[in-house]
Coordinates of C-alpha atoms and ligand atoms in Angstrom, one line a residue:
X29 CA 102.9 98.6 67.9
X30 CA 104.4 101.3 70.1
X31 CA 101.1 101.9 71.8
X32 CA 100.7 98.1 72.4
X33 CA 104.1 97.9 73.9
X34 CA 103.4 100.9 76.1
X35 CA 100.2 99.4 77.4
X36 CA 101.8 96.0 78.0
X37 CA 104.5 97.7 80.1
X38 CA 101.9 99.7 82.0
X39 CA 100.0 96.6 82.9
X40 CA 103.1 95.2 84.7
X41 CA 104.4 98.5 86.1
X42 CA 106.5 97.7 89.2
X43 CA 104.4 97.1 92.3
X44 CA 101.2 96.6 90.3
X45 CA 99.2 93.7 89.0
X46 CA 95.9 92.8 87.3
X47 CA 92.6 91.9 88.9
X48 CA 90.9 89.1 87.1
X49 CA 87.1 89.8 87.4
X50 CA 86.1 88.0 84.2
X51 CA 84.2 85.1 85.6
X52 CA 81.8 83.7 83.0
X53 CA 78.1 83.4 84.0
X54 CA 78.7 79.8 85.1
X55 CA 81.8 80.6 87.2
X56 CA 80.3 83.7 89.0
X57 CA 77.3 81.6 89.9
X58 CA 79.6 79.1 91.6
X59 CA 81.3 82.0 93.6
X60 CA 77.9 83.5 94.6
X61 CA 76.5 80.0 95.5
X62 CA 79.4 79.8 98.0
X63 CA 78.0 82.8 99.9
X64 CA 74.4 82.0 99.3
X65 CA 73.7 84.9 96.9
X66 CA 71.6 84.6 93.8
X67 CA 73.4 85.3 90.6
X68 CA 71.2 88.0 89.1
X69 CA 72.5 90.6 86.7
X70 CA 72.0 93.3 89.3
X71 CA 73.9 91.3 92.0
X72 CA 76.8 90.7 89.5
X73 CA 76.8 94.4 88.7
X74 CA 76.7 95.5 92.3
X75 CA 79.5 93.1 93.3
X76 CA 81.7 94.3 90.5
X77 CA 81.0 97.9 91.3
X78 CA 82.2 97.2 94.9
X79 CA 85.5 95.7 93.5
X80 CA 86.1 98.6 91.1
X81 CA 85.5 101.3 93.6
X82 CA 87.9 99.9 96.2
X83 CA 89.7 102.8 97.8
X84 CA 93.3 103.1 96.7
X85 CA 92.9 100.3 94.2
X86 CA 94.9 102.2 91.5
X87 CA 98.0 102.1 93.7
X88 CA 98.3 98.3 93.2
X89 CA 96.0 97.4 90.3
X90 CA 97.1 98.4 86.8
X91 CA 94.2 96.7 84.9
X92 CA 91.0 94.7 85.3
X93 CA 89.9 91.8 83.1
X94 CA 86.1 92.1 82.5
X95 CA 83.5 89.6 81.1
X96 CA 81.4 90.6 78.1
X97 CA 78.4 91.4 80.3
X98 CA 80.5 93.5 82.7
X99 CA 82.1 95.7 80.0
X100 CA 78.6 96.9 79.1
X101 CA 77.6 97.7 82.7
X102 CA 77.7 100.9 84.7
X103 CA 77.9 102.0 88.3
X104 CA 74.7 102.9 90.3
X105 CA 75.0 106.5 88.9
X106 CA 75.1 105.3 85.3
X107 CA 78.9 105.8 84.7
X108 CA 80.1 102.9 82.5
X109 CA 82.7 100.7 84.3
X110 CA 85.3 101.3 81.6
X111 CA 85.0 105.0 82.2
X112 CA 85.1 104.7 85.9
X113 CA 88.3 102.6 85.7
X114 CA 89.9 104.8 83.1
X115 CA 89.3 107.8 85.4
X116 CA 91.2 106.0 88.1
X117 CA 94.1 105.2 85.7
X118 CA 93.1 101.5 85.6
X119 CA 93.1 99.8 82.2
X120 CA 90.1 97.7 81.1
X121 CA 90.6 94.3 79.5
X122 CA 88.2 91.6 78.2
X123 CA 88.1 87.9 78.2
X124 CA 87.3 86.8 74.6
X125 CA 87.5 83.0 74.5
X126 CA 84.3 81.1 74.7
X127 CA 85.5 78.4 77.0
X128 CA 87.4 75.1 77.1
X129 CA 85.4 72.4 75.3
X130 CA 86.1 68.6 75.2
X131 CA 88.8 67.8 72.5
X132 CA 87.3 65.3 70.1
X133 CA 89.1 62.0 70.3
X134 CA 91.0 62.9 73.5
X135 CA 89.1 61.9 76.6
X136 CA 89.8 64.2 79.6
X137 CA 91.4 67.0 77.5
X138 CA 90.0 70.3 76.2
X139 CA 90.6 72.8 73.5
X140 CA 89.6 76.5 74.0
X141 CA 87.1 77.9 71.4
X142 CA 86.3 81.4 70.4
X143 CA 88.1 82.2 67.1
X144 CA 84.9 82.4 65.0
X145 CA 83.8 86.0 64.6
X146 CA 86.7 87.1 66.9
X147 CA 87.9 89.9 64.6
X148 CA 84.4 91.6 64.8
X149 CA 84.1 91.1 68.5
X150 CA 87.6 92.6 69.1
X151 CA 86.6 95.7 67.1
X152 CA 83.5 96.1 69.3
X153 CA 85.4 95.6 72.5
X154 CA 88.0 98.2 71.5
X155 CA 85.1 100.6 70.8
X156 CA 83.7 99.8 74.3
X157 CA 87.0 100.9 75.9
X158 CA 89.0 97.6 76.2
X159 CA 92.8 97.9 75.7
X160 CA 93.8 94.4 76.4
X161 CA 92.4 90.9 76.0
X162 CA 92.6 87.4 77.5
X163 CA 92.3 83.9 76.3
X164 CA 92.6 80.9 78.6
X165 CA 93.7 77.4 77.5
X166 CA 93.4 74.5 80.0
X167 CA 95.9 71.7 80.2
X168 CA 95.1 68.7 82.5
X169 CA 97.6 66.3 84.0
X170 CA 96.5 62.7 84.3
X171 CA 97.2 59.2 83.1
X172 CA 98.8 59.6 79.6
X173 CA 97.9 63.3 79.4
X174 CA 98.5 66.0 78.5
X175 CA 99.0 64.7 74.9
X176 CA 101.1 66.7 72.4
X177 CA 97.9 67.0 70.3
X178 CA 96.1 68.8 73.0
X179 CA 99.1 71.1 73.8
X180 CA 99.5 71.9 70.1
X181 CA 95.8 72.6 69.4
X182 CA 95.7 75.0 72.3
X183 CA 98.9 76.7 71.4
X184 CA 97.7 77.3 67.9
X185 CA 94.4 78.9 69.2
X186 CA 96.3 81.1 71.6
X187 CA 98.6 82.3 68.8
X188 CA 95.8 83.1 66.4
X189 CA 93.9 85.0 69.2
X190 CA 97.1 87.0 70.0
X191 CA 97.7 87.9 66.4
X192 CA 94.1 89.1 65.9
X193 CA 94.2 91.1 69.2
X194 CA 97.3 93.0 68.1
X195 CA 95.7 93.7 64.7
X196 CA 92.8 95.3 66.6
X197 CA 95.2 97.4 68.7
X198 CA 94.7 95.3 71.9
X199 CA 97.4 93.7 74.1
X200 CA 96.9 90.0 74.2
X201 CA 97.3 88.1 77.5
X202 CA 98.0 84.5 76.5
X203 CA 96.9 82.2 79.3
X204 CA 97.9 78.6 79.2
X205 CA 96.9 77.1 82.6
X206 CA 98.3 73.7 83.4
X207 CA 96.0 72.7 86.2
X208 CA 97.2 71.8 89.8
X209 CA 94.4 69.2 90.1
X210 CA 95.7 65.7 90.7
X211 CA 98.1 63.9 93.0
X212 CA 101.2 64.4 90.8
X213 CA 104.6 65.4 92.0
X214 CA 106.0 68.9 91.3
X215 CA 108.3 67.6 88.6
X216 CA 105.3 66.4 86.5
X217 CA 103.8 69.8 86.8
X218 CA 107.1 71.3 85.7
X219 CA 107.3 68.9 82.7
X220 CA 103.7 69.6 81.5
X221 CA 104.1 73.4 82.0
X222 CA 107.4 73.3 80.1
X223 CA 105.9 71.4 77.1
X224 CA 103.0 73.8 77.1
X225 CA 105.1 77.0 77.1
X226 CA 107.5 75.7 74.5
X227 CA 104.6 75.0 72.1
X228 CA 103.0 78.3 72.8
X229 CA 106.1 80.4 72.0
X230 CA 106.8 78.4 68.9
X231 CA 103.3 79.2 67.6
X232 CA 103.4 82.9 68.7
X233 CA 106.6 83.2 66.7
X234 CA 105.1 81.4 63.7
X235 CA 102.1 83.8 63.8
X236 CA 104.3 86.9 63.9
X237 CA 103.1 88.1 67.2
X238 CA 105.0 91.0 68.7
X239 CA 106.2 89.7 72.0
X240 CA 107.0 93.2 73.4
X241 CA 103.3 93.9 73.1
X242 CA 102.1 90.6 74.7
X243 CA 101.8 89.3 78.3
X244 CA 101.9 85.8 79.5
X245 CA 99.5 84.7 82.2
X246 CA 100.4 81.2 83.5
X247 CA 100.4 78.8 86.5
X248 CA 103.0 78.4 89.1
X249 CA 104.7 75.0 89.2
X250 CA 103.2 73.2 92.2
X251 CA 102.7 69.8 93.7
X252 CA 99.3 68.3 92.7
X253 CA 96.5 69.6 94.9
X254 CA 95.8 66.2 96.4
X255 CA 99.5 65.0 96.4
X256 CA 100.4 63.7 99.9
X257 CA 103.7 65.7 99.8
X258 CA 103.5 69.4 99.2
X259 CA 106.5 71.4 97.9
X260 CA 107.4 74.3 100.1
X261 CA 107.4 78.0 99.1
X262 CA 111.1 78.2 98.0
X263 CA 110.8 75.0 96.0
X264 CA 107.7 76.3 94.2
X265 CA 109.5 79.6 93.4
X266 CA 112.6 77.8 92.1
X267 CA 110.7 75.3 89.9
X268 CA 108.6 78.1 88.5
X269 CA 111.5 80.4 87.7
X270 CA 113.3 77.5 86.1
X271 CA 110.5 76.7 83.7
X272 CA 110.1 80.3 82.8
X273 CA 113.8 80.9 82.2
X274 CA 113.9 77.8 79.9
X275 CA 110.9 78.8 77.7
X276 CA 110.0 82.5 77.8
X277 CA 111.8 84.9 75.6
X278 CA 113.3 88.0 77.3
X279 CA 111.4 90.3 74.8
X280 CA 108.2 89.7 76.7
X281 CA 107.7 92.6 79.2
X282 CA 106.0 90.6 81.9
X283 CA 104.5 87.5 83.3
X284 CA 101.4 87.5 85.5
X285 CA 100.4 84.5 87.5
X286 CA 96.9 83.1 88.0
X287 CA 96.1 81.8 91.5
X288 CA 94.4 78.6 90.1
X289 CA 92.9 77.4 93.4
X290 CA 95.8 78.2 95.7
X291 CA 94.9 80.0 98.9
X292 CA 95.3 83.7 98.9
X293 CA 98.2 83.3 101.3
X294 CA 100.0 80.7 99.3
X295 CA 99.6 82.6 96.0
X296 CA 101.0 85.7 97.7
X297 CA 103.9 83.9 99.4
X298 CA 105.0 82.1 96.2
X299 CA 105.0 85.3 94.1
X300 CA 106.8 87.2 96.8
X301 CA 109.5 84.5 97.0
X302 CA 110.0 84.6 93.2
X303 CA 110.5 88.4 93.3
X304 CA 112.9 88.0 96.2
X305 CA 115.1 85.5 94.2
X306 CA 114.7 87.7 91.1
X307 CA 117.3 87.9 88.4
X308 CA 114.8 87.5 85.5
X309 CA 114.3 89.7 82.4
X310 CA 110.6 90.2 82.9
X311 CA 108.4 91.8 85.5
X312 CA 106.7 89.1 87.6
X313 CA 103.3 90.0 89.0
X314 CA 99.8 88.7 89.6
X315 CA 96.5 88.4 87.7
X316 CA 94.6 86.7 90.4
X317 CA 90.9 86.0 90.4
X318 CA 90.1 84.0 93.5
X319 CA 93.2 85.0 95.5
X320 CA 92.2 88.7 95.3
X321 CA 88.5 88.4 95.5
X322 CA 87.9 85.7 98.2
X323 CA 88.0 88.0 101.2
X324 CA 86.0 90.7 99.5
X325 CA 83.3 88.3 98.3
X326 CA 82.9 87.0 101.8
X327 CA 82.8 90.4 103.5
X328 CA 80.2 91.5 101.0
X329 CA 77.9 88.5 101.3
X330 CA 75.4 90.1 98.9
X331 CA 74.3 92.8 101.3
X332 CA 74.3 96.4 100.3
X333 CA 75.2 97.4 103.8
X334 CA 78.5 95.5 103.5
X335 CA 79.8 97.3 100.4
X336 CA 82.1 99.3 102.6
X337 CA 83.5 96.2 104.3
X338 CA 84.1 94.5 101.0
X339 CA 86.1 97.3 99.5
X340 CA 87.8 98.4 102.7
X341 CA 91.4 98.0 103.7
X342 CA 93.3 94.8 103.8
X343 CA 94.1 93.0 107.0
X344 CA 95.7 89.5 107.2
X345 CA 92.6 88.4 109.2
X346 CA 90.6 88.6 106.0
X347 CA 92.7 85.9 104.5
X348 CA 92.0 83.6 107.4
X349 CA 88.3 84.4 107.3
X350 CA 88.2 83.4 103.6
Ligands
LIG16 P1 92.3 82.5 89.4 O1 93.3 83.4 89.9 O2 91.1 82.4 90.3 O3 92.8 81.2 89.0 O4 91.7 83.2 88.1 C1 92.5 83.8 87.2 C2 91.9 83.7 85.9 O5 91.6 84.7 85.2 C3 91.6 82.4 85.3 O6 91.3 82.5 83.9

């Protein structure tokens, strides 16, 4: 347990966050389609190598979440990615759920699968060098949803995943994502997020999960993506801090946010505002996928000659270009 707690704290060390590079085969294809690049195993490998060899990455990135294919891949010189990252002081993690599937009897809602055979897969991932895991549950806002049945089914799955991860010596990142899709007002997003987090911590407690060796990855509280009125930066920060203070025990070392379809700039501004307001018992950081990768993906464009550009230094122009 002590080692788990040490790793959990290292992942949210002040000034550092997590890079989510665990896109499943379907999701990475969508990202590559957006830049007109074919999703072959070699292209996926080369793209991830570019991300993982970004100069100075270890100053700001504590850990990287990998996909099952990626944790078995190596750089062009044959050094396994897990070794490469470890050498730079970056912790390897792995996404272990097998996706959100339609919840029988509940149209428009999903439950995340992946518990079958999980104990064996976790042992293998630990062997391959992973020290933390991730499981994402998806909660959708719509007419009459989310239902409590959907929230409870997902919370139970997250808690069983977390308990199994800790048994295998891996820090679980529990990720309930209440989607920003829809035209709802910010208070509906708050309400759905609150119900989701309440159920999650109830089940984590019931399954005897050690919170000090666990991290929460969740959504910020936002206006629906297609809502005519959009809450401002300070409003988003205050609603998000409110829901977290109301539901997340202080024993948890840190909370990392997903970007969830926000622009890079919005995701950054919201997190920065929350840290400015502060006064919370946990570290607040990021575990962005799209908000960290968008400019690099675009700069790379699938061309080996652009590897340098894709892993070069950050400038605000890159945000605008993306
Ligand atoms: P986004 O930041 O692109 O939402 O991805 C984070 C993630 O890991 C989703 O599971």
